[in-house]
């Protein structure tokens, strides 16, 4: 059974009801995905259920950086800088297609967060603790050198700059590839399946009730250990098991806006002072640049997080302070996205001061919940919580202890020894096929080696449409795509980063999907309308 084929979903749902799992994970963001992979590679029988699409929560709305932990350096948390630096190296080795080295420019300004002296010392420490490779180490720049790189920076406040090493990723694709890797090794993951309540035996959780949100069918799932990895929804799930106790989540909202690249002609990613003590990223991606993020307390609906006018104005004002010549305005925004940080509450601390460390909660009924943390540290978080689950399986169910195996597990699509050579070869093949060479970057960093499977299916006169259809065909069969939005947002990133391309692709892609998933006219229309609505919402600010 291929549980990630949308064509085999009914069979998969029927099968999981017959099994008893060692570990059942609630939540298909990066945290849940990491646990599924960790448990599966230890030989445990593991199931993950996600109420919406995989990565539809915070794990598709982040800044998409695999951090080296520069912000922890400011908090003098050297152990954390070392940990995330090491994790970054592991991830780069295991998923070279999804982890792209990115030189980040840090402009140093009058009254800014980083002084010249501090950044020189701080970045040198960062290079050591984050295990930065020799060719990627920090470089301090004079004012003139900084302006030579980015002439649009505010000369009046600029003192100089520093280049340091960060890595960029695509959070949804990372989540997807972790899930696919786990499922390829025997794990099971089902999207559009929501936890509804816990089931107990002698006051200990022995499974959950769940609902297939596509058919509205409810069913029971059995497991020795249930793990709650529901990100911002962690407390909502914990409440189902009783009182939350003293430790609670603190939710904060982070917004990004996306603009055409020519509206802010920068040449690399920049990490700059917003002017209020916070820092903002501007990161080019394809033909667009995304800018973020905000950090404000959030208590609204977790299932409908909106970008406000205030969020947008804050980001535009910050950009204008640093790039005074830009005439950037709200009308230039082509899309936006808002995510919720599931942080652990610390009394009296403002959003930006709350630790990003993760924490595990355990109850008498044996529910394990994990929250906090970062995308970057997902593998370590998974190890920590799976170690606890393993210990229980050993002590209470006589399992043989198996330690974490994920350090050397290559993610799907990452079996490429030289990513540069792979991209060049792809460029050559694409030009032979009549496809723009630009697509080589997109395909390499979206699907890695799996691009070849997609290109093998290419068929049709208009190559742009043919490619999108081949991608849809692939993602339906191997990545649990059930709706057009799954495809346009989380499998391809087009809705956020290339929304203008969707108009041409929408009808042909919908037609192909309808033929594979057997949609009737009413469903096709509903799906097309949902994409059109999403296209409006990404530029509508409350
Ligand atoms: P989520 O991704 O939200 O996943 C939880 C899942 O649980 C959701 O998909 C949800 O649908 C599901 N769920 C909820 N209820 C149920 C239910 N009843 N049944 C089944 N499933 C359920 N980290 C970095 O390392 N680098 C960055 O650059 C970075 N930037 C960030 C920028 C912003 C603005 C934000 C908000 C965060 C950023 N982070 C970054 C942090 C990182 O994105 C998060 O730590 C991470 O994505 C959280 O993943 P998660 O799996 O815990 O939560």
GROMACS .gro file of C-alpha atoms in nm, residues 150-309:
model
  160
  150UNK     CA    1   2.358   4.700  -0.207
  151UNK     CA    2   2.346   5.058  -0.330
  152UNK     CA    3   1.988   5.105  -0.210
  153UNK     CA    4   2.078   5.088   0.162
  154UNK     CA    5   2.030   5.400   0.372
  155UNK     CA    6   2.369   5.574   0.344
  156UNK     CA    7   2.291   5.820   0.621
  157UNK     CA    8   2.271   5.557   0.895
  158UNK     CA    9   2.500   5.292   0.745
  159UNK     CA   10   2.830   5.221   0.924
  160UNK     CA   11   2.937   4.909   0.738
  161UNK     CA   12   2.820   4.551   0.703
  162UNK     CA   13   2.891   4.185   0.753
  163UNK     CA   14   2.828   3.883   0.534
  164UNK     CA   15   2.751   3.562   0.720
  165UNK     CA   16   2.625   3.218   0.641
  166UNK     CA   17   2.259   3.109   0.651
  167UNK     CA   18   2.076   2.834   0.462
  168UNK     CA   19   1.741   2.867   0.288
  169UNK     CA   20   1.482   2.593   0.251
  170UNK     CA   21   1.120   2.536   0.161
  171UNK     CA   22   0.944   2.441   0.483
  172UNK     CA   23   0.649   2.258   0.322
  173UNK     CA   24   0.873   2.058   0.089
  174UNK     CA   25   1.101   1.970   0.379
  175UNK     CA   26   0.804   1.845   0.580
  176UNK     CA   27   0.677   1.648   0.280
  177UNK     CA   28   1.012   1.485   0.208
  178UNK     CA   29   1.057   1.383   0.572
  179UNK     CA   30   0.710   1.222   0.563
  180UNK     CA   31   0.779   1.056   0.226
  181UNK     CA   32   1.110   0.917   0.352
  182UNK     CA   33   0.934   0.771   0.657
  183UNK     CA   34   0.656   0.619   0.447
  184UNK     CA   35   0.907   0.469   0.208
  185UNK     CA   36   1.055   0.288   0.509
  186UNK     CA   37   0.720   0.154   0.635
  187UNK     CA   38   0.566   0.450   0.822
  188UNK     CA   39   0.211   0.558   0.747
  189UNK     CA   40   0.085   0.917   0.714
  190UNK     CA   41  -0.267   1.024   0.626
  191UNK     CA   42  -0.375   1.382   0.570
  192UNK     CA   43  -0.729   1.519   0.607
  193UNK     CA   44  -0.777   1.294   0.912
  194UNK     CA   45  -0.839   1.474   1.241
  195UNK     CA   46  -0.797   1.361   1.600
  196UNK     CA   47  -1.130   1.404   1.782
  197UNK     CA   48  -1.079   1.236   2.122
  198UNK     CA   49  -0.857   1.006   2.323
  199UNK     CA   50  -0.951   0.649   2.406
  200UNK     CA   51  -0.841   0.497   2.737
  201UNK     CA   52  -0.781   0.163   2.902
  202UNK     CA   53  -0.738   0.186   3.282
  203UNK     CA   54  -0.685   0.564   3.257
  204UNK     CA   55  -0.402   0.520   3.006
  205UNK     CA   56  -0.440   0.637   2.648
  206UNK     CA   57  -0.454   0.341   2.411
  207UNK     CA   58  -0.564   0.516   2.094
  208UNK     CA   59  -0.774   0.795   1.949
  209UNK     CA   60  -1.100   0.856   1.771
  210UNK     CA   61  -1.048   1.025   1.437
  211UNK     CA   62  -1.252   1.158   1.150
  212UNK     CA   63  -1.177   1.147   0.780
  213UNK     CA   64  -1.259   1.509   0.697
  214UNK     CA   65  -1.308   1.426   0.329
  215UNK     CA   66  -1.582   1.167   0.384
  216UNK     CA   67  -1.690   1.261   0.740
  217UNK     CA   68  -1.644   0.898   0.847
  218UNK     CA   69  -1.531   0.847   1.205
  219UNK     CA   70  -1.319   0.558   1.324
  220UNK     CA   71  -1.091   0.436   1.603
  221UNK     CA   72  -0.715   0.401   1.587
  222UNK     CA   73  -0.513   0.193   1.834
  223UNK     CA   74  -0.164   0.274   1.960
  224UNK     CA   75   0.058   0.201   2.259
  225UNK     CA   76   0.196   0.557   2.263
  226UNK     CA   77   0.022   0.870   2.134
  227UNK     CA   78   0.232   1.181   2.065
  228UNK     CA   79   0.073   1.523   2.031
  229UNK     CA   80   0.275   1.726   1.778
  230UNK     CA   81  -0.002   1.964   1.680
  231UNK     CA   82   0.205   2.286   1.686
  232UNK     CA   83  -0.017   2.581   1.781
  233UNK     CA   84  -0.302   2.333   1.848
  234UNK     CA   85  -0.099   2.138   2.109
  235UNK     CA   86  -0.295   2.285   2.403
  236UNK     CA   87  -0.629   2.225   2.229
  237UNK     CA   88  -0.536   1.856   2.205
  238UNK     CA   89  -0.395   1.848   2.561
  239UNK     CA   90  -0.723   1.987   2.694
  240UNK     CA   91  -0.897   1.676   2.563
  241UNK     CA   92  -0.687   1.479   2.809
  242UNK     CA   93  -0.769   1.701   3.108
  243UNK     CA   94  -0.625   2.008   3.269
  244UNK     CA   95  -0.333   2.189   3.102
  245UNK     CA   96  -0.149   2.242   3.430
  246UNK     CA   97   0.096   2.530   3.467
  247UNK     CA   98   0.285   2.505   3.137
  248UNK     CA   99   0.093   2.653   2.848
  249UNK     CA  100   0.163   2.769   2.495
  250UNK     CA  101   0.219   3.133   2.411
  251UNK     CA  102   0.109   3.196   2.054
  252UNK     CA  103   0.256   3.475   1.846
  253UNK     CA  104   0.180   3.567   1.486
  254UNK     CA  105   0.449   3.617   1.222
  255UNK     CA  106   0.366   3.770   0.884
  256UNK     CA  107   0.559   3.779   0.556
  257UNK     CA  108   0.477   3.983   0.248
  258UNK     CA  109   0.593   3.893  -0.103
  259UNK     CA  110   0.677   4.151  -0.370
  260UNK     CA  111   0.808   4.129  -0.729
  261UNK     CA  112   1.186   4.119  -0.722
  262UNK     CA  113   1.222   4.439  -0.925
  263UNK     CA  114   1.028   4.640  -0.662
  264UNK     CA  115   1.326   4.613  -0.426
  265UNK     CA  116   1.630   4.541  -0.640
  266UNK     CA  117   1.848   4.362  -0.383
  267UNK     CA  118   2.119   4.116  -0.484
  268UNK     CA  119   2.116   3.884  -0.184
  269UNK     CA  120   1.930   3.812   0.136
  270UNK     CA  121   1.952   4.091   0.391
  271UNK     CA  122   1.888   4.083   0.767
  272UNK     CA  123   1.830   4.437   0.885
  273UNK     CA  124   1.712   4.646   1.179
  274UNK     CA  125   1.340   4.726   1.167
  275UNK     CA  126   1.405   5.037   1.376
  276UNK     CA  127   1.225   4.917   1.690
  277UNK     CA  128   1.485   4.671   1.818
  278UNK     CA  129   1.356   4.388   1.599
  279UNK     CA  130   1.522   4.244   1.289
  280UNK     CA  131   1.366   4.176   0.946
  281UNK     CA  132   1.467   3.944   0.661
  282UNK     CA  133   1.436   4.025   0.290
  283UNK     CA  134   1.497   3.710   0.089
  284UNK     CA  135   1.491   3.679  -0.291
  285UNK     CA  136   1.324   3.364  -0.423
  286UNK     CA  137   1.277   3.316  -0.797
  287UNK     CA  138   1.112   3.626  -0.942
  288UNK     CA  139   0.996   3.744  -0.600
  289UNK     CA  140   1.134   3.871  -0.271
  290UNK     CA  141   0.973   3.791   0.063
  291UNK     CA  142   0.997   4.015   0.364
  292UNK     CA  143   0.932   3.929   0.728
  293UNK     CA  144   0.852   3.889   0.992
  294UNK     CA  145   0.631   4.042   1.257
  295UNK     CA  146   0.601   3.899   1.610
  296UNK     CA  147   0.277   3.986   1.789
  297UNK     CA  148   0.066   3.806   2.052
  298UNK     CA  149  -0.214   3.601   1.897
  299UNK     CA  150  -0.540   3.477   2.045
  300UNK     CA  151  -0.761   3.455   1.735
  301UNK     CA  152  -0.886   3.162   1.529
  302UNK     CA  153  -0.598   2.921   1.462
  303UNK     CA  154  -0.766   2.791   1.151
  304UNK     CA  155  -0.802   3.132   0.986
  305UNK     CA  156  -0.496   3.342   1.058
  306UNK     CA  157  -0.512   3.669   0.864
  307UNK     CA  158  -0.263   3.934   0.766
  308UNK     CA  159  -0.370   4.276   0.892
  309UNK     CA  160  -0.309   4.624   0.745
   0.00000   0.00000   0.00000
